Coordinates of C-alpha atoms (C1' of nucleotides) in Angstrom, one line a residue:
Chain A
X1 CA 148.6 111.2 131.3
X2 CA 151.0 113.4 130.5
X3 CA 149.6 116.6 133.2
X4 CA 149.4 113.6 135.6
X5 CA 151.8 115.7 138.0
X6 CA 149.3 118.9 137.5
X7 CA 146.7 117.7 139.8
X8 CA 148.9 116.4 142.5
X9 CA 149.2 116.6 145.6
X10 CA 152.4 118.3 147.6
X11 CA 153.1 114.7 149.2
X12 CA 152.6 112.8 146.0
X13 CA 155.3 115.7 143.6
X14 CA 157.5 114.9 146.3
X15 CA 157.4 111.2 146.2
X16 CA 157.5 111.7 142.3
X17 CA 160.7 114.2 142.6
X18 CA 162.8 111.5 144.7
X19 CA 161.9 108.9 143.1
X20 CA 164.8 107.0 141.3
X21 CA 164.6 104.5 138.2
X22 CA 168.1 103.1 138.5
X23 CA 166.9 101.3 141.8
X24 CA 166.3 98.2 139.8
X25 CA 168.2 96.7 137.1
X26 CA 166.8 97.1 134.2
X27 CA 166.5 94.7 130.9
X28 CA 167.6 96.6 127.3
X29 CA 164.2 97.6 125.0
X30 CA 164.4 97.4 121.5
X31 CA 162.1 98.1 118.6
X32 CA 162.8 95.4 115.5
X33 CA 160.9 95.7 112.1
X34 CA 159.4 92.5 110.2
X35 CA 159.7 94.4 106.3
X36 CA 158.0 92.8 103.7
X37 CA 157.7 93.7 100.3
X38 CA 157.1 92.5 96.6
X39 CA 159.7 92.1 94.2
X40 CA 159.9 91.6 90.3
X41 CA 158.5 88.4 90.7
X42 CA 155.7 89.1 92.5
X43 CA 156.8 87.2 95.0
X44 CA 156.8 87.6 98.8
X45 CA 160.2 89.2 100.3
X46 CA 161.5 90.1 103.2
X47 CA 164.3 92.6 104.1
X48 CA 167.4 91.8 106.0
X49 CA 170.4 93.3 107.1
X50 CA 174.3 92.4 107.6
X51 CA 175.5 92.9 110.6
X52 CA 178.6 94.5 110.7
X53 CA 179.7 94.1 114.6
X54 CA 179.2 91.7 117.2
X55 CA 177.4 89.9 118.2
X56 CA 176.2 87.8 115.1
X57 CA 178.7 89.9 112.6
X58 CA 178.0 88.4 109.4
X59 CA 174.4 87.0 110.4
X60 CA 171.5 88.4 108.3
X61 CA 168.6 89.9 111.0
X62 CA 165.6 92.3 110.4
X63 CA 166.0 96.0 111.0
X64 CA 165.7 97.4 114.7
X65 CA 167.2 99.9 117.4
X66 CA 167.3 100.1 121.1
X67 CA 164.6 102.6 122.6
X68 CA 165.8 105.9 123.3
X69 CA 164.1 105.9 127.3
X70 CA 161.9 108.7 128.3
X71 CA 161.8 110.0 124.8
X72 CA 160.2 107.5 122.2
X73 CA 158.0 105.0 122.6
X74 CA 158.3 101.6 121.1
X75 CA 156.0 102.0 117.5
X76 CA 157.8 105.6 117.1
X77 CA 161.5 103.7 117.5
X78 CA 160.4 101.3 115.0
X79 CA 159.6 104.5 112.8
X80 CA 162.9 106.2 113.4
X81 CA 164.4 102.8 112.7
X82 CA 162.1 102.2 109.7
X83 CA 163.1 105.5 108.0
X84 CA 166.8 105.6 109.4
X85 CA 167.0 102.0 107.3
X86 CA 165.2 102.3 104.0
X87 CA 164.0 106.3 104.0
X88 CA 160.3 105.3 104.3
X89 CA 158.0 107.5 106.5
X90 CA 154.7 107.6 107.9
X91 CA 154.0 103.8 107.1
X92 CA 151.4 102.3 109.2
X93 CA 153.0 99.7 111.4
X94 CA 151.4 96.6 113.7
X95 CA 152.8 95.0 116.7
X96 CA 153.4 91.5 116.2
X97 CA 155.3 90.5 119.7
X98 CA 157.1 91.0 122.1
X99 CA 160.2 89.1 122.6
X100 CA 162.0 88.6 126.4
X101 CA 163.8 85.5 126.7
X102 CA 166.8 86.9 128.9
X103 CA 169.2 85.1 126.8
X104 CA 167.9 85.9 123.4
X105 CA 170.7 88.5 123.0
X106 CA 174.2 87.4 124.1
X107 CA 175.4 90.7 125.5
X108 CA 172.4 90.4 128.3
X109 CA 168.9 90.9 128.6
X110 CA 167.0 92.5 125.4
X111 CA 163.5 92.7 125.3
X112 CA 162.4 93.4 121.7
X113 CA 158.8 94.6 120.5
X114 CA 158.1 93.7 116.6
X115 CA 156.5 95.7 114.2
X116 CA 155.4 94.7 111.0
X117 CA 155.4 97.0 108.4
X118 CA 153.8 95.9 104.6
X119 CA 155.8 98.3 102.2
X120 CA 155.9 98.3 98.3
X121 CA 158.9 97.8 96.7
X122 CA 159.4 100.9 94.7
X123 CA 159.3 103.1 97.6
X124 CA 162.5 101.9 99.5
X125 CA 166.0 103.2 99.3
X126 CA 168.8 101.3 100.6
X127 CA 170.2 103.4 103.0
X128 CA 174.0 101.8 103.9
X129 CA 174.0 104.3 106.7
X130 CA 174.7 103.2 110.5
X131 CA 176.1 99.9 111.4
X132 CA 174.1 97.8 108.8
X133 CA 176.9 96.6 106.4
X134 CA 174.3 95.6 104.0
X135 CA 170.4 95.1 103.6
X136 CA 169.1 93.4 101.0
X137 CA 165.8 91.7 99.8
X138 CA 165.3 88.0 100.6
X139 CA 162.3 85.9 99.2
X140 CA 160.4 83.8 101.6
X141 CA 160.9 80.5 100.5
X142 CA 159.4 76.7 102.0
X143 CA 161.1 73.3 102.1
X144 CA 160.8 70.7 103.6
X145 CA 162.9 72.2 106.8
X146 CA 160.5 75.2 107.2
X147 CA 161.3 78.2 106.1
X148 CA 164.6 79.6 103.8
X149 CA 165.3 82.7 102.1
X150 CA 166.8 83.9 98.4
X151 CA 168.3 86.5 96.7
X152 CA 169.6 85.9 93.4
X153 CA 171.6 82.9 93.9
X154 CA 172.6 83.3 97.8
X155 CA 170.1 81.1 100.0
X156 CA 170.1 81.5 103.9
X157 CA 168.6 79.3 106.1
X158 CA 167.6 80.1 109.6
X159 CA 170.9 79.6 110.8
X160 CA 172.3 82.1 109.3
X161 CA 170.0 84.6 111.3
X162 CA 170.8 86.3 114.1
X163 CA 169.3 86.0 117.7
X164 CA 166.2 84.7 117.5
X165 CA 164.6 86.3 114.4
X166 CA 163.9 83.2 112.6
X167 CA 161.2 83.1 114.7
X168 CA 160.3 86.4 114.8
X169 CA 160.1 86.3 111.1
X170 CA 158.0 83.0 111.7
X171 CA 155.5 84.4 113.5
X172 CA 155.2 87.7 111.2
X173 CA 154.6 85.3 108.3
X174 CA 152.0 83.0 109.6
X175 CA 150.1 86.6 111.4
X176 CA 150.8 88.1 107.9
X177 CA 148.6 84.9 106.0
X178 CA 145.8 84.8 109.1
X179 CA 145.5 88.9 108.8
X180 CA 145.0 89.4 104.6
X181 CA 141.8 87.1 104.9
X182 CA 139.9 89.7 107.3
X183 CA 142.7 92.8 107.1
X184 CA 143.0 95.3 103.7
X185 CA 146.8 94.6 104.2
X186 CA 147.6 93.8 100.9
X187 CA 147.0 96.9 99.2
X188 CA 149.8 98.1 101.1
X189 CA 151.7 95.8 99.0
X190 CA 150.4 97.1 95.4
X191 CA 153.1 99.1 93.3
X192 CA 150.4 101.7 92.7
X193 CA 147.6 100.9 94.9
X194 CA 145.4 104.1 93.7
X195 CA 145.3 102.1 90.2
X196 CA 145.5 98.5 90.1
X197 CA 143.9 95.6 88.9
X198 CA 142.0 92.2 90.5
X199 CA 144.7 90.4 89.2
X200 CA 147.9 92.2 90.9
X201 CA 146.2 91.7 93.9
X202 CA 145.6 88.1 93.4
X203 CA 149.3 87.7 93.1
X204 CA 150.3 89.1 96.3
X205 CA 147.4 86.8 97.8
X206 CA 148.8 83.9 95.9
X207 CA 152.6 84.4 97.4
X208 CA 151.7 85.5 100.5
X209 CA 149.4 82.3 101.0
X210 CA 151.8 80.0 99.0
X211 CA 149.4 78.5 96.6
X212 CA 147.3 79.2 93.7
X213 CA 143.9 80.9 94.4
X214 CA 141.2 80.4 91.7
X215 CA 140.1 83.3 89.8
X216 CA 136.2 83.5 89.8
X217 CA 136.4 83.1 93.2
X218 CA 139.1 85.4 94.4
X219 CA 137.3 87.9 92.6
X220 CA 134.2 87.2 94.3
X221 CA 135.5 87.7 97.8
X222 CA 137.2 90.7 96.0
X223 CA 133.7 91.9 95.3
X224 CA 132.0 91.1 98.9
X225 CA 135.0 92.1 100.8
X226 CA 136.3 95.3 99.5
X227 CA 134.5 96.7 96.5
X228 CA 131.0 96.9 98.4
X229 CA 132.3 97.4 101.9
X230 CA 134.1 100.7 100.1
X231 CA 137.5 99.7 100.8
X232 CA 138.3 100.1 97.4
X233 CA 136.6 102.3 94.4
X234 CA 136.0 101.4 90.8
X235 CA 137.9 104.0 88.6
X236 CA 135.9 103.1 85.7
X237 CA 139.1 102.9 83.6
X238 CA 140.5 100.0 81.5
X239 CA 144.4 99.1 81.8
X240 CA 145.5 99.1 78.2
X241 CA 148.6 98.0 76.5
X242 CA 148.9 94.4 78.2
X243 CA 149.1 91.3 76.1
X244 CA 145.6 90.8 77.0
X245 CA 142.2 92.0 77.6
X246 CA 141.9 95.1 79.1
X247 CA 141.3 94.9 83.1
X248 CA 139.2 97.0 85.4
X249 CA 141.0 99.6 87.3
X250 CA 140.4 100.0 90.8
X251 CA 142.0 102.3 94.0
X252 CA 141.9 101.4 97.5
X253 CA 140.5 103.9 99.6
X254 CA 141.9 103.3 102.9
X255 CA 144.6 105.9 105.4
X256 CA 145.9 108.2 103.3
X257 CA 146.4 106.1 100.5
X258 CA 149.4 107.3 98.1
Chain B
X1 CA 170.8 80.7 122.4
X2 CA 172.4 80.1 126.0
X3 CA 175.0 77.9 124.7
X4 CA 176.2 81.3 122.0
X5 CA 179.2 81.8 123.4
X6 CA 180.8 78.4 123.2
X7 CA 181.0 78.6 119.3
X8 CA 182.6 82.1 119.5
X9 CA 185.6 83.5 118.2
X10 CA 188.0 84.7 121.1
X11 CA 187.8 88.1 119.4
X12 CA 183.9 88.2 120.1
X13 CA 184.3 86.8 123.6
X14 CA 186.3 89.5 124.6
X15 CA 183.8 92.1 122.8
X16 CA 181.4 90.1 125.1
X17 CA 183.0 90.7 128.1
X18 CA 183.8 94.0 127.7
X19 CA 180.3 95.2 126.7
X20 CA 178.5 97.7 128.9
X21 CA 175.1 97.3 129.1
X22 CA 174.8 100.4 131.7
X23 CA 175.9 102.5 128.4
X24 CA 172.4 103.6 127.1
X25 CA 169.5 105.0 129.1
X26 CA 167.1 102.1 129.5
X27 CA 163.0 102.2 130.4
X28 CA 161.9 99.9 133.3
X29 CA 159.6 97.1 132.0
X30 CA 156.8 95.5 133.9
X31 CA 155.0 92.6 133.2
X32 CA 150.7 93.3 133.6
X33 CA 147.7 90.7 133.8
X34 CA 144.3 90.9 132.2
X35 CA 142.8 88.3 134.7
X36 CA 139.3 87.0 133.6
X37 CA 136.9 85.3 135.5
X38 CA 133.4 84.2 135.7
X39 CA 131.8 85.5 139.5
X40 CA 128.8 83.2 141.0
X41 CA 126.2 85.3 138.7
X42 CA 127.4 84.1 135.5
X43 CA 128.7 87.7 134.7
X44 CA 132.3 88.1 133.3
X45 CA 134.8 89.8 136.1
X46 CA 138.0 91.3 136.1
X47 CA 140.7 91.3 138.9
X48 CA 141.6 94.6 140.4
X49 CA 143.8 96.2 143.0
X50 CA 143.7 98.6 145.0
X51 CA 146.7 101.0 144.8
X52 CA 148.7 101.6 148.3
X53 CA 151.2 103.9 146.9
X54 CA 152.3 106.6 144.4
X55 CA 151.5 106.6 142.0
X56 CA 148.1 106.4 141.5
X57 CA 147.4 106.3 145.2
X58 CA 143.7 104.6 145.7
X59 CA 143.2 103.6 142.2
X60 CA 142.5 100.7 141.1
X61 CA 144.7 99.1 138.8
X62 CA 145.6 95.4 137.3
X63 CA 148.5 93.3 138.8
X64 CA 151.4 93.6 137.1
X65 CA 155.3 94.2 138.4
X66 CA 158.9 94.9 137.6
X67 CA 160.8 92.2 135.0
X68 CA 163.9 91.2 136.8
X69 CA 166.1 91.5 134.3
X70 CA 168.7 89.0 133.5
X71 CA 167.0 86.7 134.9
X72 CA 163.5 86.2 133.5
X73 CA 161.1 86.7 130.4
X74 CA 158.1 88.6 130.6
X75 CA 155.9 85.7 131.0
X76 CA 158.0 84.2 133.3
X77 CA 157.3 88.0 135.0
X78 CA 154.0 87.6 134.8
X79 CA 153.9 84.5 136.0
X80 CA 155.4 85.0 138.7
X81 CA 153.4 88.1 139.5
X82 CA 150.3 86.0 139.3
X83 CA 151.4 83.4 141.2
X84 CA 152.2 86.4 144.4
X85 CA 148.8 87.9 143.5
X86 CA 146.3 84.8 143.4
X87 CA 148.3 81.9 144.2
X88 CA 147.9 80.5 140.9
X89 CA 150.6 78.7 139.4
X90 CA 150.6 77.0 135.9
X91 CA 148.2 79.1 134.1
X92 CA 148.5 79.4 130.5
X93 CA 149.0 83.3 129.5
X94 CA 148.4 85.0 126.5
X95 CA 150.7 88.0 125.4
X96 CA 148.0 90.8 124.6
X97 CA 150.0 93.8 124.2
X98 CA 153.2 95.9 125.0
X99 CA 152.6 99.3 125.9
X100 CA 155.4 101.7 125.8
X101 CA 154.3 105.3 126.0
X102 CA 156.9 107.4 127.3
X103 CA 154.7 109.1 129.8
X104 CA 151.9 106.8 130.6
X105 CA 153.5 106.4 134.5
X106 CA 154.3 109.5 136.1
X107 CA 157.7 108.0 137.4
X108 CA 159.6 107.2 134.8
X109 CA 159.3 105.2 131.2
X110 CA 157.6 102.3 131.6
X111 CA 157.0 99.7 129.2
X112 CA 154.6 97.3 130.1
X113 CA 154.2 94.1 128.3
X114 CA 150.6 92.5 129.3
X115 CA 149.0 89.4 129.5
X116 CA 145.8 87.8 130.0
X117 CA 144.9 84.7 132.3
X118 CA 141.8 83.1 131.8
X119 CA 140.7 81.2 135.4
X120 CA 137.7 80.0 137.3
X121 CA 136.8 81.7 140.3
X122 CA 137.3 78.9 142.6
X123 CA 140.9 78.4 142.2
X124 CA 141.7 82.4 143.5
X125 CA 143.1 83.2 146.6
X126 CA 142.9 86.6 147.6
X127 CA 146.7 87.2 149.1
X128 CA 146.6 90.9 150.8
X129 CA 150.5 90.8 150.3
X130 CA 153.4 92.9 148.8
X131 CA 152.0 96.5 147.8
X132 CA 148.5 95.6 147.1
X133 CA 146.1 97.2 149.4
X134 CA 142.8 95.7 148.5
X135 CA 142.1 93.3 145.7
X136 CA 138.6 92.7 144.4
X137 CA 136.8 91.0 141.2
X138 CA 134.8 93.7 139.5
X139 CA 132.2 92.8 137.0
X140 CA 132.2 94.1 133.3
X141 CA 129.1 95.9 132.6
X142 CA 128.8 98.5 129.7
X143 CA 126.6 102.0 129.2
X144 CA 126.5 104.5 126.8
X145 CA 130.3 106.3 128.7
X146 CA 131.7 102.8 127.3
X147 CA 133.1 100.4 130.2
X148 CA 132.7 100.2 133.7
X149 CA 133.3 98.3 136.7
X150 CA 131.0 97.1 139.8
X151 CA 131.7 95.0 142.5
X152 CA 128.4 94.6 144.9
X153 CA 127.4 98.4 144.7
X154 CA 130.9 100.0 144.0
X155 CA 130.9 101.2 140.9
X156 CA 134.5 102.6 139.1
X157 CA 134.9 104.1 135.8
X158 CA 137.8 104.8 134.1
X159 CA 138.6 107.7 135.7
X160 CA 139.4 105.4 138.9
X161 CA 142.0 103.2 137.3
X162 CA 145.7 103.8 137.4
X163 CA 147.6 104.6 134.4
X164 CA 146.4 103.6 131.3
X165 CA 144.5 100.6 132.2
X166 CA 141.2 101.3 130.9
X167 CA 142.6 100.8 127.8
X168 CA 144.7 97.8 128.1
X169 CA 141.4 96.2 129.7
X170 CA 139.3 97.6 126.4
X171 CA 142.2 95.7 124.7
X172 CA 141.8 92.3 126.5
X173 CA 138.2 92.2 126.0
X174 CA 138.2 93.2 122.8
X175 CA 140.5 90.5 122.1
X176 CA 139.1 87.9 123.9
X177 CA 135.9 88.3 122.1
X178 CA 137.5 87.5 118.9
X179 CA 139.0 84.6 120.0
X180 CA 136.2 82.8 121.5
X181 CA 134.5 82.1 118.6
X182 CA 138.3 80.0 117.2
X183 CA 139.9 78.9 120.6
X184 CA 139.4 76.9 123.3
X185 CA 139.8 80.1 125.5
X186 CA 135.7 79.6 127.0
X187 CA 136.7 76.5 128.9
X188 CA 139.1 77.6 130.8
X189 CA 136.8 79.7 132.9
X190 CA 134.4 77.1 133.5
X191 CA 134.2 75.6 137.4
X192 CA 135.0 72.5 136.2
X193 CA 136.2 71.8 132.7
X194 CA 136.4 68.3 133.0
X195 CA 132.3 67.9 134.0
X196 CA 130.8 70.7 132.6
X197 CA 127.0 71.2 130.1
X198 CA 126.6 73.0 127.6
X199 CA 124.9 75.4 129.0
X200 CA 127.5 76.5 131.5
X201 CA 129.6 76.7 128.4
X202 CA 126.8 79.0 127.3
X203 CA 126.7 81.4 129.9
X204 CA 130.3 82.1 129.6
X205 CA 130.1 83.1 125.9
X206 CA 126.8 85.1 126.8
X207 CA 128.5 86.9 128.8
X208 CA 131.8 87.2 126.6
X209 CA 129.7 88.6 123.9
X210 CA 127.3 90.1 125.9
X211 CA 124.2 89.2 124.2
X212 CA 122.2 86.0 124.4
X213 CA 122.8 83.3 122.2
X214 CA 120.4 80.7 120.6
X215 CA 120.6 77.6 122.2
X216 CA 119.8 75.4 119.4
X217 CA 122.7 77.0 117.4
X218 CA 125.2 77.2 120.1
X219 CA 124.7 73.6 120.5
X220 CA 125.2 73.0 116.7
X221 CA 129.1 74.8 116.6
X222 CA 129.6 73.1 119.9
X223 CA 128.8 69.8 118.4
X224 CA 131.0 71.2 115.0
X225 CA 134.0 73.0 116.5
X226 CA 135.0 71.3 120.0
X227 CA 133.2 67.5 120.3
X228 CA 133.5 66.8 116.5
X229 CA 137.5 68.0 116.8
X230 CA 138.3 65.9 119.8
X231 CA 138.6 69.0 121.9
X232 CA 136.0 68.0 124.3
X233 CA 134.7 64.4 125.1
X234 CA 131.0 63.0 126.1
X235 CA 131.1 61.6 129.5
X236 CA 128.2 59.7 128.7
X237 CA 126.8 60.8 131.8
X238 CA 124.1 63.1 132.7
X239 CA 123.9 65.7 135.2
X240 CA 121.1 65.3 138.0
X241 CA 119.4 66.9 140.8
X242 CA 118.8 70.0 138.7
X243 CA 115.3 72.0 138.0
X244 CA 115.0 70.7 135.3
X245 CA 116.2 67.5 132.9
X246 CA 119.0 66.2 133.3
X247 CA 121.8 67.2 130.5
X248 CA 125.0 65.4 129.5
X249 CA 128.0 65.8 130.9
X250 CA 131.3 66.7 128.6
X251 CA 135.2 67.0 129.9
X252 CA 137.6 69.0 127.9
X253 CA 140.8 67.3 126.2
X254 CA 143.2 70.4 126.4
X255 CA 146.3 70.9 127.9
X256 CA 146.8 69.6 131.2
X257 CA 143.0 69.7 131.8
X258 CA 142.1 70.0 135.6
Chain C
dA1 C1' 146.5 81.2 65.8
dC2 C1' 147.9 81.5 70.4
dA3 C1' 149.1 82.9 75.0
dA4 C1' 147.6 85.4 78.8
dA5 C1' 144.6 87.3 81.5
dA6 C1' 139.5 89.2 82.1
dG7 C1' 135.3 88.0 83.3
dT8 C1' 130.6 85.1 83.9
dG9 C1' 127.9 81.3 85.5
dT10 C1' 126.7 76.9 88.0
dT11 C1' 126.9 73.5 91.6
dC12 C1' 127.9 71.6 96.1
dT13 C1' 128.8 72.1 100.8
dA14 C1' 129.4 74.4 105.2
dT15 C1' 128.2 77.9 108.2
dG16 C1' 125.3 81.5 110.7
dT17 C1' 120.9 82.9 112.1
dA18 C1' 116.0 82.7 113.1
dC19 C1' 112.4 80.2 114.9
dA20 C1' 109.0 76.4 116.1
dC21 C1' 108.5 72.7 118.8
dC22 C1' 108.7 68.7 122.2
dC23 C1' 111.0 66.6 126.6
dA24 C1' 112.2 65.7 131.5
dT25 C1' 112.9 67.3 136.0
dG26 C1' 112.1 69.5 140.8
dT27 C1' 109.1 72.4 143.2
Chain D
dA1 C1' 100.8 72.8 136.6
dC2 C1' 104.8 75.3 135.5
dA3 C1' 109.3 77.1 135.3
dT4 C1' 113.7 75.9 133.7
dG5 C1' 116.8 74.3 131.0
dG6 C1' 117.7 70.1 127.5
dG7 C1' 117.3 68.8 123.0
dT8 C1' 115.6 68.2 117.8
dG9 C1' 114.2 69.8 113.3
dT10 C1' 113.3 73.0 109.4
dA11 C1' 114.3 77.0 106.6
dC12 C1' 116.9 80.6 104.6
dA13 C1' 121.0 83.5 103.4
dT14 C1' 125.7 83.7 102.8
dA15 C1' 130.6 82.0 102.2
dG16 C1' 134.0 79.0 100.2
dA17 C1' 135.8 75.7 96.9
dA18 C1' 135.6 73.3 92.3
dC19 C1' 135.1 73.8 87.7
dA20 C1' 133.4 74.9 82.9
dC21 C1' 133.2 78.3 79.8
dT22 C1' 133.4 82.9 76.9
dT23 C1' 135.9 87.3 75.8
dT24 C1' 139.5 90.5 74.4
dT25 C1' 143.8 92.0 73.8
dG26 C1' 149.1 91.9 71.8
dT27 C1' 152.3 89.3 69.4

DNA sequence: ACAAAAGTGTTCTATGTACACCCATGT
DNA sequence: ACATGGGTGTACATAGAACACTTTTGT
């Protein structure tokens, strides 16, 4: 693709020399990221930023940047966005959607595409840099009006998003819950996933699915799924020093890994 | 979203007003169609067209055109650009993909953000209008190289697509595979999906899947996923004048229907 | 002793796959 | 008669959900 020009013909350089890409008005691109993490709790969270300047100022919204044309494509803004925001590099991303509406962004037409990126906790700095104001970590909470989100004491609803990234955020979750059945995702999630047991990973199941899995079972699937596909390795080493029995250690064995 | 301004401050209108959108260097963004169809064989096509100008001159490539921004969302793009290309108008699209390599067309940066259409043969109307040369269905057929493309004895390969089409087209098929087996997707490419038997349901997943199915079993999810879930209903008729004995009749239940 | 998690086993049901077999129709 | 598809039934392996029970640690 990119020696295209190489085998060319004189006519075709020429049409490719005077050719001119402001003859048509052209819609804004940018690259927004869907963050999730862990917390303390072991619950599900998400991460959200302030904005500091119109429009929205004061509305929470997910990280993202406009595409810098010609020189970055959309997964690699998300990545210069990613680590611009919370210092994090070479995290696998995925695509969730692209988003078009002309009047999803009140300044005019911005057409976003949405990575999800599954990061664990420990690993991001805040990074008050650029025009974020301030980014914190929300849990992904459910009511009775759909979806809300907490930290400490503060609770936002979707209002209090910008644009349209209650949706956004929407769609990442319910992708996120249909993914971890089929998708090694969740050992992206582990603290140390190169040492951890069934049981951590149960927990990010359990929040991520919003419900209580049972044990024999989980670790069945566990079994089937990851152990004898080679997705993960058994360590052969007990954890010790929990208020309970001592749990198999296992590492996941997938890109790069730690 | 539309009605944002009317709750703003007069600071923010005037922020509003004053923005330049002309400011950053923008990529153009196209909207491109995946557009599947089952040809009088029972074989699985895809709808290509013939490239009249640069670049790309003489390849084949899928439909697909400029988003005309301000005023429409991808979709609606793609919609459109299906409607100029086939005459088809309220067909359900799925987003498949945004592709947003800086180099992947010659011109300029393009992102494309493609879709896939899912219609029966008899409803397309070949329109030789706007840029498009020559438009043809082309059946899927795979060898050892991977995927190619053959329309009566015209064989393409890769090599004879524009861009990086091959690979969105991998992508569509890939996906559509998937889905089959959990959506409804099959009966939208039947002739007519509101009197159709089993077995043409058959055929299209044969050829979806690209290997032969048991009948007995195929009838059993049928009877499981779609009659059992209200998606499709039994005429209680039967079908005559066939080689063979007669077999009953089903209509599908899903949106809009024929 | 008790809480907390680790780990085993059984049962029931649903699903996917393979295969054997009979039925009705037009040519 | 026979090809073509229509349709039924059986058998086996695997997956998921429910649940009962034992084990080992730190406090």
């Amino acid at each position: 693709m990119t020696d295209y020009r190489k085998n060319c013909s004189k006519e075709e350089l020429e049409f490719l020399e005077s050719y001119d890409p402001a003859r048509y008005e052209k819609p804004s691109v940018t690259a927004d990221i869907v963050i999730f993490t862990m917390d303390e709790d072991d619950e599900l969270c998400i991460l959200l930023i302030k904005r500091g300047g119109f429009p929205y100022r004061d509305h929470w919204a997910i990280p993202g940047g406009f595409l810098e044309a010609g020189k970055e494509s959309s997964e690699d803004a998300a990545k210069r966005e990613l680590y611009e925001e919370t210092g994090l590099k070479d995290i696998p991303l995925t695509q969730l959607y692209t988003f078009s509406d002309p009047d999803r962004d009140p300044r005019m037409h911005v057409v976003s595409v949405v990575y999800t990126a599954l990061v664990p906790k420990m690993k991001l700095e805040f990074k008050a840099g650029d025009d974020a104001k301030d980014a914190k970590l929300f849990k992904i909470r459910y009511d009775i009006d759909g979806l809300n989100f907490a930290s400490g004491s503060e609770i936002i609803t979707k209002e209090d998003l910008a644009f349209d990234h209650s949706e956004i955020i929407k769609l990442a979750i319910r992708r996120l819950r249909n993914r971890i059945d089929y998708e090694p995702d969740a050992f992206s999630l582990l603290k140390d996933s190169s040492s951890f047991t069934i049981y951590e990973l149960k927990l990010i199941y359990e929040s991520i699915k919003n419900k209580s899995l049972d044990t024999a079972n989980f670790r069945k699937s566990f079994m089937r799924n990851w152990l004898s596909e080679g997705v993960v390795r058994d360590r052969g080493e007990k954890s010790e020093g929990a208020g309970h029995k001592p749990a198999e250690l296992y590492e996941f064995m997938g890109k790069g890994g730690d």
